[in-house]
XYZ file of C-alpha atoms in Angstrom:
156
model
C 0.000 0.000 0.000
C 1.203 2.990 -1.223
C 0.994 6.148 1.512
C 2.047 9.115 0.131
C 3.079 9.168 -3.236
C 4.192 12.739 -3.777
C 5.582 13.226 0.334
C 9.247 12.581 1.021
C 10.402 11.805 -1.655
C 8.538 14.684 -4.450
C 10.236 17.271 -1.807
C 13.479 15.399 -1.742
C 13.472 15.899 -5.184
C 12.377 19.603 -5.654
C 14.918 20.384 -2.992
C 17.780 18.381 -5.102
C 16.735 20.409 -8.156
C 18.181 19.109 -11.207
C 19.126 22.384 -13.456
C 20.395 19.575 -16.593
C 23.375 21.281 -18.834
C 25.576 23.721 -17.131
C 26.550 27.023 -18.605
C 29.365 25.907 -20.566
C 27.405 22.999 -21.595
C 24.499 25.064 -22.873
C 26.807 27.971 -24.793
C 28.333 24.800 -26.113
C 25.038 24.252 -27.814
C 24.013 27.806 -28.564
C 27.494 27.380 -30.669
C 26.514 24.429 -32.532
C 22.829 26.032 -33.399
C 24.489 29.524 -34.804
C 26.987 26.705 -36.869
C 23.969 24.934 -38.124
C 22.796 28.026 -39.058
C 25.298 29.587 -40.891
C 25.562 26.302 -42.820
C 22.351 27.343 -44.855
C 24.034 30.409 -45.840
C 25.620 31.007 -49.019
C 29.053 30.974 -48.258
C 32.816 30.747 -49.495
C 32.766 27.357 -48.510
C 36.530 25.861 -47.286
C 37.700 28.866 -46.272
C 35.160 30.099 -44.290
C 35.095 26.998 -42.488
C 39.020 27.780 -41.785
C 38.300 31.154 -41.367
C 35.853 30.297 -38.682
C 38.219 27.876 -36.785
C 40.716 30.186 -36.736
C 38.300 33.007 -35.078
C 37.993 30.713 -32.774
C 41.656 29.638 -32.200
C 42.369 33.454 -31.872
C 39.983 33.935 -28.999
C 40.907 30.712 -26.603
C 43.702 31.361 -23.565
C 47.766 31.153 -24.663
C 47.934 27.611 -23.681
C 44.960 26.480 -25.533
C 45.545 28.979 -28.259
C 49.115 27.760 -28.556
C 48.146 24.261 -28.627
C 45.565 24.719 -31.274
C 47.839 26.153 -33.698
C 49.885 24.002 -33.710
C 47.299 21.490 -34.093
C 46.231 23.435 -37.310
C 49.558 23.390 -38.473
C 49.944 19.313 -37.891
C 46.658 18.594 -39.633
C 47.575 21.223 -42.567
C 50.812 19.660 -43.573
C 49.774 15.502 -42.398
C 45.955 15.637 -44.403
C 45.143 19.018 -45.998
C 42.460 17.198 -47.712
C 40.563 17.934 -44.614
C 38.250 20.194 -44.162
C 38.307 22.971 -41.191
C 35.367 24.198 -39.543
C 33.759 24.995 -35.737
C 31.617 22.422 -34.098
C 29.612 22.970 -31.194
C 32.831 25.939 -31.075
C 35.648 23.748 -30.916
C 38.261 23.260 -33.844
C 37.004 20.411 -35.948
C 38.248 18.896 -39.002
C 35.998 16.833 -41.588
C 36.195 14.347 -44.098
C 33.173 13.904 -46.282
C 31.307 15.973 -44.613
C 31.608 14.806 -41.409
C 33.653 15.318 -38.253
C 36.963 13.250 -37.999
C 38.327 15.052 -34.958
C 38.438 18.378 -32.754
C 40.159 19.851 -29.974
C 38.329 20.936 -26.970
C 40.099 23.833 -25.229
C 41.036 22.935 -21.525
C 39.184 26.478 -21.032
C 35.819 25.258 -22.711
C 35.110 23.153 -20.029
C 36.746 24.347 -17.050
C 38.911 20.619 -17.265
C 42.657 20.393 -16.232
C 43.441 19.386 -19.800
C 42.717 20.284 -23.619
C 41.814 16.911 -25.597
C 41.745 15.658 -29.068
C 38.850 13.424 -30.181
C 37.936 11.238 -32.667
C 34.966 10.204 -34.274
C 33.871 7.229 -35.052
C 35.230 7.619 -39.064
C 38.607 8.012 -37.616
C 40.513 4.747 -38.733
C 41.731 4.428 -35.342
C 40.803 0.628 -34.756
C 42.852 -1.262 -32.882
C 41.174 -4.760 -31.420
C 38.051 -4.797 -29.422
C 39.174 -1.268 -27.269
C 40.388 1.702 -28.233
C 41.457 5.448 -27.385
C 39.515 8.052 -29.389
C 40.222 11.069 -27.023
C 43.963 11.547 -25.702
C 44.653 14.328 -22.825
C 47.370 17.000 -23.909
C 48.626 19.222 -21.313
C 51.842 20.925 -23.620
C 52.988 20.952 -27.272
C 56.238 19.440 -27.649
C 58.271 17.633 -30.226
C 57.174 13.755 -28.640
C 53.063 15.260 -29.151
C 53.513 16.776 -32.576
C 54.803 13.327 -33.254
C 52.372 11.478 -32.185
C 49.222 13.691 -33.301
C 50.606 13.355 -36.779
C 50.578 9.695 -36.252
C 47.496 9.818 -35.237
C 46.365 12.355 -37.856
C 47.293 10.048 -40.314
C 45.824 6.786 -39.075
C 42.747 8.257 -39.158
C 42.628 9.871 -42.253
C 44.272 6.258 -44.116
C-alpha cells in the first residue's frame, strides 16, 4: 500500500533540483545552433570553415591557443584534404562531410586538460578497445609526433 506518493520523496526531489546542462554545456550548444545556421548560408565554402576555426583559435587562452595552432599546423601539412570548420565551437576537421576530430580547449570546459577526439570515421581501430580522445597538457616535439601519427591513421 502505497501512503504518500508525492511526500518525502517529491520534496526530496524539488529540494535536489536538477538544473540539466551547465553554462558551458548550454553555450556549447548555442554554438553548434548559430553553426547549423550559418551552414544554410551562401558561403565561401573551405575557407570560411578555416576562417571560422581560426576566429575561434584566436579567442581561446595562450595555452589552448598555442596548442591549437599548432594542431592546425599538424593537420595542414599531415591531411590538408581535410576540411576545417567549428563544431559545437571547438576546432574540428571533416572528411566527407563529417567530423573526424576536434580539440576541446582545456578552457571550454573548465577541465585540467585540452583533448583531441575522434569520431567514429577516424581509422583508429585497434582490437576490441580503443582510445579516441587523448589528454594533452603541452605541445612538444614527442606530441607533434604522435598527433601526426594519429592524424594520419585516421585519415588512411
Amino acid at each position: 500500500m502505497r501512503t504518500d506518493p508525492a511526500g518525502r520523496g517529491a520534496r526530496l526531489m524539488a529540494e535536489q533540483k536538477y538544473d540539466g546542462f551547465d553554462a558551458e554545456e548550454r553555450a556549447a550548444m548555442k554554438e553548434r545552433a548559430k553553426e547549423l545556421k550559418a551552414q544554410k548560408r551562401p558561403r565561401g565554402g573551405k575557407a570560411d570553415g578555416e576562417a571560422d576555426l581560426l576566429a575561434k583559435v584566436a579567442e581561446m587562452e595562450d595555452s589552448d591557443r598555442m596548442i591549437a595552432e599548432k594542431l592546425h599546423a599538424i593537420v595542414q601539412a599531415v591531411a590538408p584534404e581535410l576540411g576545417a570548420k567549428t563544431w559545437y565551437g571547438m576546432p574540428a576537421y571533416t572528411s566527407g562531410g563529417k567530423v573526424l576530430c576536434f580539440f576541446q580547449p582545456a578552457k571550454k570546459f573548465g577541465t585540467r586538460y585540452a583533448t583531441l577526439g575522434f569520431n567514429d570515421i577516424a581509422n583508429l581501430d585497434d582490437g576490441t578497445m580503443f582510445p579516441t580522445v587523448w589528454a594533452i597538457t603541452e605541445m612538444n616535439a614527442a606530441s607533434e609526433a604522435r598527433i601526426a601519427e594519429l592524424i594520419r591513421q585516421a585519415v588512411s
